[in-house]
Amino acid sequence: GENVEQHPSTLSVQEGDSAVIKCTYSDSASNYFPWYKQELGKGPQLIIDIRSNVGEKKDQRIAVTLNKTAKHFSLHITETQPEDSAVYFCAASNTGNQFYFGTGTSLTVIP
Amino acid sequence: EAGVAQSPRYKIIEKRQSVAFWCNPISGHATLYWYQQILGQGPKLLIQFQNNGVVDDSQLPKDRFSAERLKGVDSTLKIQPAKLEDSAVYLCASRPGSLAPRYFGPGTRLTVL
């Protein structure tokens, strides 16, 4: 089955700086990659996604890049704010049904 | 729009006891998922329903876990008997026509002593 690895496990940045979270996947058939934000005591919230026919996607301060050849994708958050502090998960899917999640990155934005 | 509702939010039981969780998805969402999230890990799919039919239950420990979704709306997940390693947060999610599980409930945190 698919194996998704995520790094780093924890990340601290100063407010206003950028944060980058990286994921790799093993199954070359995976073609859809969502990212989730999970705040304490809440369920994950889908924040952005990318399909394998696209190399980059942006939504305001959030962007995701995908390198199919290297089988890795990354989440970029610019101009970080304290409310960006949360646990972020990447996921990969090749069927649209079974999603394999990474182990999560705990992001802390220091005011 | 109301979100995905789950209850209870917290449950503490002893091993070998039984427990049940309830999920009410967003109205009109045909697809419903149950995930298990162990502390420090990403969510792992237990079962996926499309309306009241099972799409994928390949990772559901069927000797102790069961789930149903009567009438294609609410769903219950049961563990009987519980083991220590079942301690986790159980998340319910639903989706309309989009690709990924988009809307997650707050989860039920289960502690098995």
Short mmCIF file of N, CA, C and O in Angstrom, two decimals, chain B residues 7-104:
data_model
loop_
_atom_site.label_atom_id
_atom_site.label_comp_id
_atom_site.label_asym_id
_atom_site.label_seq_id
_atom_site.Cartn_x
_atom_site.Cartn_y
_atom_site.Cartn_z
N SER B 7 -20.86 12.15 19.04
CA SER B 7 -21.01 12.01 20.48
C SER B 7 -20.70 10.57 20.88
O SER B 7 -20.83 9.65 20.07
N PRO B 8 -20.22 10.36 22.11
CA PRO B 8 -19.82 11.43 23.04
C PRO B 8 -18.50 12.05 22.61
O PRO B 8 -17.86 11.58 21.68
N ARG B 9 -18.07 13.10 23.26
CA ARG B 9 -16.78 13.71 22.95
C ARG B 9 -15.64 12.96 23.65
O ARG B 9 -14.54 12.89 23.14
N TYR B 10 -15.93 12.41 24.80
CA TYR B 10 -14.93 11.68 25.57
C TYR B 10 -15.57 10.43 26.16
O TYR B 10 -16.74 10.45 26.52
N LYS B 11 -14.76 9.37 26.24
CA LYS B 11 -15.25 8.13 26.83
C LYS B 11 -14.07 7.40 27.45
O LYS B 11 -13.02 7.24 26.81
N ILE B 12 -14.27 6.99 28.70
CA ILE B 12 -13.25 6.19 29.39
C ILE B 12 -13.89 4.87 29.77
O ILE B 12 -14.95 4.86 30.43
N ILE B 13 -13.27 3.77 29.36
CA ILE B 13 -13.79 2.44 29.70
C ILE B 13 -12.63 1.55 30.10
O ILE B 13 -11.46 1.89 29.88
N GLU B 14 -12.98 0.40 30.67
CA GLU B 14 -11.96 -0.58 30.97
C GLU B 14 -11.88 -1.59 29.83
O GLU B 14 -12.87 -1.78 29.10
N LYS B 15 -10.71 -2.21 29.72
CA LYS B 15 -10.55 -3.19 28.65
C LYS B 15 -11.60 -4.29 28.81
O LYS B 15 -12.04 -4.60 29.91
N ARG B 16 -11.97 -4.80 27.68
CA ARG B 16 -13.00 -5.85 27.54
C ARG B 16 -14.42 -5.31 27.64
O ARG B 16 -15.36 -6.06 27.41
N GLN B 17 -14.57 -4.03 27.94
CA GLN B 17 -15.91 -3.46 27.91
C GLN B 17 -16.28 -3.08 26.47
O GLN B 17 -15.45 -3.11 25.57
N SER B 18 -17.53 -2.72 26.28
CA SER B 18 -18.03 -2.32 24.97
C SER B 18 -18.26 -0.81 24.95
O SER B 18 -18.51 -0.20 25.99
N VAL B 19 -18.19 -0.25 23.74
CA VAL B 19 -18.41 1.19 23.61
C VAL B 19 -19.00 1.46 22.22
O VAL B 19 -18.74 0.70 21.28
N ALA B 20 -19.79 2.51 22.13
CA ALA B 20 -20.38 2.88 20.84
C ALA B 20 -20.26 4.38 20.63
O ALA B 20 -20.40 5.16 21.58
N PHE B 21 -19.99 4.75 19.39
CA PHE B 21 -19.87 6.15 19.01
C PHE B 21 -20.92 6.46 17.96
O PHE B 21 -21.27 5.62 17.14
N TRP B 22 -21.36 7.70 17.97
CA TRP B 22 -22.41 8.11 17.05
C TRP B 22 -21.94 9.28 16.19
O TRP B 22 -21.21 10.15 16.66
N CYS B 23 -22.38 9.28 14.94
CA CYS B 23 -22.02 10.35 14.02
C CYS B 23 -23.24 10.77 13.21
O CYS B 23 -23.96 9.91 12.68
N ASN B 24 -23.43 12.06 13.10
CA ASN B 24 -24.46 12.62 12.24
C ASN B 24 -23.77 13.50 11.20
O ASN B 24 -23.27 14.57 11.54
N PRO B 25 -23.70 13.08 9.95
CA PRO B 25 -22.97 13.85 8.93
C PRO B 25 -23.75 15.09 8.51
O PRO B 25 -24.89 15.30 8.92
N ILE B 26 -23.12 15.89 7.69
CA ILE B 26 -23.79 17.05 7.12
C ILE B 26 -24.93 16.57 6.23
O ILE B 26 -24.77 15.60 5.47
N SER B 27 -26.05 17.25 6.32
CA SER B 27 -27.23 16.85 5.58
C SER B 27 -26.95 16.75 4.08
O SER B 27 -26.36 17.66 3.49
N GLY B 28 -27.34 15.63 3.52
CA GLY B 28 -27.17 15.45 2.08
C GLY B 28 -25.88 14.81 1.66
O GLY B 28 -25.70 14.46 0.49
N HIS B 29 -24.95 14.63 2.59
CA HIS B 29 -23.66 14.00 2.26
C HIS B 29 -23.83 12.49 2.19
O HIS B 29 -24.12 11.84 3.18
N ALA B 30 -23.62 11.94 1.01
CA ALA B 30 -23.82 10.51 0.83
C ALA B 30 -22.67 9.68 1.38
O ALA B 30 -22.85 8.55 1.80
N THR B 31 -21.46 10.26 1.38
CA THR B 31 -20.29 9.50 1.79
C THR B 31 -19.92 9.82 3.23
O THR B 31 -19.83 11.00 3.60
N LEU B 32 -19.72 8.79 4.01
CA LEU B 32 -19.36 8.94 5.43
C LEU B 32 -18.18 8.05 5.73
O LEU B 32 -18.11 6.90 5.27
N TYR B 33 -17.23 8.59 6.49
CA TYR B 33 -16.02 7.86 6.87
C TYR B 33 -15.91 7.79 8.39
O TYR B 33 -16.27 8.73 9.09
N TRP B 34 -15.32 6.72 8.87
CA TRP B 34 -14.84 6.63 10.25
C TRP B 34 -13.32 6.44 10.18
O TRP B 34 -12.82 5.56 9.49
N TYR B 35 -12.61 7.29 10.92
CA TYR B 35 -11.16 7.21 11.02
C TYR B 35 -10.76 6.99 12.48
O TYR B 35 -11.42 7.47 13.40
N GLN B 36 -9.63 6.31 12.65
CA GLN B 36 -9.01 6.18 13.97
C GLN B 36 -7.72 6.99 13.96
O GLN B 36 -6.89 6.83 13.05
N GLN B 37 -7.56 7.87 14.94
CA GLN B 37 -6.34 8.67 15.02
C GLN B 37 -5.67 8.41 16.37
O GLN B 37 -6.12 8.90 17.41
N ILE B 38 -4.60 7.67 16.33
CA ILE B 38 -3.80 7.40 17.52
C ILE B 38 -2.90 8.60 17.76
O ILE B 38 -2.42 9.23 16.81
N LEU B 39 -2.66 8.91 19.02
CA LEU B 39 -1.88 10.09 19.39
C LEU B 39 -0.56 10.15 18.64
O LEU B 39 0.20 9.18 18.63
N GLY B 40 -0.31 11.27 17.98
CA GLY B 40 0.94 11.46 17.26
C GLY B 40 0.96 10.88 15.86
O GLY B 40 1.98 10.92 15.19
N GLN B 41 -0.17 10.38 15.41
CA GLN B 41 -0.24 9.79 14.07
C GLN B 41 -1.33 10.45 13.25
O GLN B 41 -2.20 11.13 13.78
N GLY B 42 -1.29 10.21 11.95
CA GLY B 42 -2.35 10.67 11.09
C GLY B 42 -3.56 9.76 11.17
O GLY B 42 -3.46 8.62 11.63
N PRO B 43 -4.70 10.24 10.73
CA PRO B 43 -5.91 9.42 10.75
C PRO B 43 -5.77 8.19 9.86
O PRO B 43 -5.16 8.25 8.80
N LYS B 44 -6.35 7.09 10.30
CA LYS B 44 -6.36 5.86 9.53
C LYS B 44 -7.80 5.46 9.27
O LYS B 44 -8.60 5.38 10.20
N LEU B 45 -8.12 5.19 8.00
CA LEU B 45 -9.49 4.84 7.66
C LEU B 45 -9.89 3.51 8.26
O LEU B 45 -9.17 2.51 8.15
N LEU B 46 -11.05 3.50 8.91
CA LEU B 46 -11.63 2.24 9.39
C LEU B 46 -12.68 1.73 8.42
O LEU B 46 -12.69 0.56 8.05
N ILE B 47 -13.59 2.61 8.02
CA ILE B 47 -14.67 2.19 7.15
C ILE B 47 -15.22 3.40 6.41
O ILE B 47 -15.21 4.51 6.93
N GLN B 48 -15.67 3.16 5.18
CA GLN B 48 -16.29 4.18 4.36
C GLN B 48 -17.64 3.69 3.87
O GLN B 48 -17.75 2.57 3.36
N PHE B 49 -18.65 4.52 4.02
CA PHE B 49 -20.00 4.22 3.54
C PHE B 49 -20.35 5.14 2.37
O PHE B 49 -19.98 6.31 2.35
N GLN B 50 -21.07 4.61 1.43
CA GLN B 50 -21.73 5.39 0.40
C GLN B 50 -23.22 5.12 0.60
O GLN B 50 -23.69 4.01 0.37
N ASN B 51 -23.93 6.17 1.04
CA ASN B 51 -25.30 5.99 1.51
C ASN B 51 -25.28 4.95 2.63
O ASN B 51 -24.56 5.11 3.58
N ASN B 52 -26.00 3.86 2.54
CA ASN B 52 -25.95 2.89 3.63
C ASN B 52 -25.17 1.65 3.25
O ASN B 52 -25.21 0.64 3.97
N GLY B 53 -24.42 1.71 2.15
CA GLY B 53 -23.60 0.59 1.73
C GLY B 53 -22.14 0.82 2.06
O GLY B 53 -21.64 1.94 2.04
N VAL B 54 -21.43 -0.27 2.35
CA VAL B 54 -20.01 -0.20 2.69
C VAL B 54 -19.17 -0.17 1.41
O VAL B 54 -19.30 -1.04 0.55
N VAL B 55 -18.30 0.85 1.30
CA VAL B 55 -17.40 0.96 0.15
C VAL B 55 -16.06 0.32 0.45
O VAL B 55 -15.48 -0.38 -0.38
N ASP B 56 -15.55 0.55 1.67
CA ASP B 56 -14.23 0.03 2.04
C ASP B 56 -14.20 -0.21 3.54
O ASP B 56 -14.41 0.73 4.31
N ASP B 57 -13.99 -1.42 3.94
CA ASP B 57 -13.80 -1.74 5.36
C ASP B 57 -12.59 -2.64 5.54
O ASP B 57 -12.51 -3.42 6.49
N SER B 58 -11.65 -2.52 4.62
CA SER B 58 -10.50 -3.42 4.63
C SER B 58 -9.60 -3.27 5.86
O SER B 58 -8.89 -4.19 6.22
N GLN B 59 -9.62 -2.11 6.51
CA GLN B 59 -8.78 -1.90 7.69
C GLN B 59 -9.58 -1.92 8.99
O GLN B 59 -9.04 -1.54 10.04
N LEU B 60 -10.79 -2.36 8.92
CA LEU B 60 -11.62 -2.45 10.13
C LEU B 60 -11.36 -3.80 10.81
O LEU B 60 -11.56 -4.85 10.19
N PRO B 61 -10.93 -3.80 12.07
CA PRO B 61 -10.72 -5.08 12.79
C PRO B 61 -12.08 -5.72 13.08
O PRO B 61 -12.68 -5.48 14.13
N LYS B 62 -12.52 -6.53 12.18
CA LYS B 62 -13.91 -6.99 12.21
C LYS B 62 -14.20 -7.95 13.37
O LYS B 62 -15.37 -8.21 13.67
N ASP B 63 -13.15 -8.46 14.01
CA ASP B 63 -13.42 -9.34 15.15
C ASP B 63 -13.93 -8.56 16.36
O ASP B 63 -14.56 -9.11 17.26
N ARG B 64 -13.68 -7.23 16.36
CA ARG B 64 -14.11 -6.44 17.51
C ARG B 64 -14.83 -5.14 17.14
O ARG B 64 -15.53 -4.57 17.97
N PHE B 65 -14.62 -4.68 15.94
CA PHE B 65 -15.24 -3.43 15.50
C PHE B 65 -16.41 -3.73 14.54
O PHE B 65 -16.31 -4.64 13.71
N SER B 66 -17.45 -2.93 14.68
CA SER B 66 -18.56 -3.01 13.73
C SER B 66 -19.11 -1.61 13.52
O SER B 66 -18.98 -0.74 14.39
N ALA B 67 -19.69 -1.39 12.37
CA ALA B 67 -20.27 -0.09 12.07
C ALA B 67 -21.49 -0.28 11.20
O ALA B 67 -21.56 -1.24 10.41
N GLU B 68 -22.41 0.63 11.35
CA GLU B 68 -23.60 0.59 10.50
C GLU B 68 -24.06 2.00 10.20
O GLU B 68 -23.77 2.94 10.94
N ARG B 69 -24.77 2.11 9.11
CA ARG B 69 -25.31 3.40 8.71
C ARG B 69 -26.71 3.14 8.17
O ARG B 69 -26.94 3.04 6.97
N LEU B 70 -27.64 3.08 9.09
CA LEU B 70 -29.00 2.80 8.72
C LEU B 70 -29.62 4.02 8.03
O LEU B 70 -29.36 5.16 8.42
N LYS B 71 -30.38 3.77 7.00
CA LYS B 71 -31.10 4.82 6.27
C LYS B 71 -30.17 5.83 5.61
O LYS B 71 -30.61 6.90 5.19
N GLY B 72 -28.87 5.49 5.56
CA GLY B 72 -27.94 6.35 4.84
C GLY B 72 -27.68 7.70 5.45
O GLY B 72 -27.23 8.61 4.75
N VAL B 73 -27.97 7.86 6.75
CA VAL B 73 -27.74 9.16 7.39
C VAL B 73 -26.77 8.97 8.55
O VAL B 73 -25.56 8.93 8.36
N ASP B 74 -27.31 8.81 9.78
CA ASP B 74 -26.48 8.64 10.96
C ASP B 74 -25.71 7.34 10.89
O ASP B 74 -26.11 6.38 10.21
N SER B 75 -24.63 7.30 11.63
CA SER B 75 -23.83 6.08 11.69
C SER B 75 -23.37 5.84 13.12
O SER B 75 -23.19 6.78 13.90
N THR B 76 -23.21 4.57 13.47
CA THR B 76 -22.63 4.19 14.75
C THR B 76 -21.44 3.27 14.52
O THR B 76 -21.45 2.45 13.61
N LEU B 77 -20.44 3.45 15.35
CA LEU B 77 -19.25 2.59 15.36
C LEU B 77 -19.17 1.94 16.74
O LEU B 77 -19.27 2.64 17.74
N LYS B 78 -19.03 0.63 16.77
CA LYS B 78 -18.99 -0.09 18.03
C LYS B 78 -17.70 -0.87 18.17
O LYS B 78 -17.18 -1.41 17.18
N ILE B 79 -17.21 -0.94 19.40
CA ILE B 79 -16.05 -1.77 19.72
C ILE B 79 -16.46 -2.72 20.84
O ILE B 79 -16.96 -2.29 21.88
N GLN B 80 -16.26 -4.01 20.58
CA GLN B 80 -16.66 -5.00 21.57
C GLN B 80 -15.86 -6.29 21.38
O GLN B 80 -16.03 -6.96 20.33
N PRO B 81 -14.96 -6.66 22.29
CA PRO B 81 -14.56 -5.93 23.50
C PRO B 81 -13.39 -5.00 23.20
O PRO B 81 -12.62 -5.24 22.28
N ALA B 82 -13.25 -3.95 23.97
CA ALA B 82 -12.18 -2.99 23.75
C ALA B 82 -10.84 -3.50 24.29
O ALA B 82 -10.80 -4.24 25.28
N LYS B 83 -9.77 -3.11 23.61
CA LYS B 83 -8.41 -3.41 24.04
C LYS B 83 -7.69 -2.10 24.34
O LYS B 83 -8.11 -1.03 23.89
N LEU B 84 -6.59 -2.21 25.07
CA LEU B 84 -5.82 -1.02 25.43
C LEU B 84 -5.42 -0.23 24.18
O LEU B 84 -5.45 1.01 24.18
N GLU B 85 -5.03 -0.97 23.12
CA GLU B 85 -4.54 -0.30 21.91
C GLU B 85 -5.64 0.41 21.12
O GLU B 85 -5.36 1.07 20.12
N ASP B 86 -6.89 0.30 21.56
CA ASP B 86 -7.97 1.02 20.91
C ASP B 86 -8.06 2.47 21.39
O ASP B 86 -8.86 3.25 20.85
N SER B 87 -7.26 2.82 22.38
CA SER B 87 -7.25 4.20 22.86
C SER B 87 -6.82 5.12 21.72
O SER B 87 -5.72 4.99 21.16
N ALA B 88 -7.69 6.05 21.36
CA ALA B 88 -7.46 6.90 20.20
C ALA B 88 -8.61 7.90 20.11
O ALA B 88 -9.56 7.85 20.89
N VAL B 89 -8.50 8.78 19.14
CA VAL B 89 -9.62 9.65 18.78
C VAL B 89 -10.29 9.04 17.56
O VAL B 89 -9.62 8.69 16.58
N TYR B 90 -11.60 8.91 17.61
CA TYR B 90 -12.35 8.35 16.49
C TYR B 90 -13.06 9.51 15.79
O TYR B 90 -13.90 10.19 16.37
N LEU B 91 -12.69 9.69 14.54
CA LEU B 91 -13.19 10.81 13.76
C LEU B 91 -14.20 10.33 12.73
O LEU B 91 -14.00 9.31 12.08
N CYS B 92 -15.24 11.11 12.59
CA CYS B 92 -16.22 10.87 11.54
C CYS B 92 -16.09 12.00 10.53
O CYS B 92 -15.88 13.16 10.90
N ALA B 93 -16.18 11.67 9.27
CA ALA B 93 -16.08 12.69 8.23
C ALA B 93 -17.12 12.40 7.15
O ALA B 93 -17.56 11.26 6.98
N SER B 94 -17.50 13.45 6.43
CA SER B 94 -18.43 13.25 5.33
C SER B 94 -18.04 14.13 4.16
O SER B 94 -17.23 15.05 4.30
N ARG B 95 -18.56 13.83 3.02
CA ARG B 95 -18.26 14.65 1.85
C ARG B 95 -19.46 14.65 0.92
O ARG B 95 -20.22 13.68 0.86
N PRO B 96 -19.60 15.75 0.19
CA PRO B 96 -20.62 15.77 -0.85
C PRO B 96 -20.06 15.15 -2.11
O PRO B 96 -19.64 14.01 -2.08
N GLY B 97 -19.94 15.88 -3.19
CA GLY B 97 -19.40 15.30 -4.40
C GLY B 97 -17.91 15.49 -4.56
O GLY B 97 -17.32 15.01 -5.52
N SER B 98 -17.28 16.21 -3.63
CA SER B 98 -15.85 16.48 -3.81
C SER B 98 -15.04 15.23 -3.52
O SER B 98 -15.55 14.25 -3.02
N LEU B 99 -13.75 15.30 -3.82
CA LEU B 99 -12.93 14.10 -3.83
C LEU B 99 -12.53 13.63 -2.44
O LEU B 99 -12.59 12.44 -2.14
N ALA B 100 -12.12 14.56 -1.59
CA ALA B 100 -11.52 14.17 -0.32
C ALA B 100 -12.53 14.27 0.81
O ALA B 100 -13.48 15.03 0.73
N PRO B 101 -12.31 13.51 1.90
CA PRO B 101 -13.11 13.74 3.10
C PRO B 101 -12.89 15.18 3.53
O PRO B 101 -11.80 15.54 3.93
N ARG B 102 -13.90 15.99 3.41
CA ARG B 102 -13.71 17.42 3.58
C ARG B 102 -14.13 17.92 4.96
O ARG B 102 -13.52 18.80 5.52
N TYR B 103 -15.17 17.34 5.48
CA TYR B 103 -15.74 17.82 6.72
C TYR B 103 -15.60 16.76 7.80
O TYR B 103 -16.22 15.71 7.72
N PHE B 104 -14.80 17.07 8.80
CA PHE B 104 -14.60 16.16 9.92
C PHE B 104 -15.36 16.66 11.13
O PHE B 104 -15.49 17.86 11.35
#
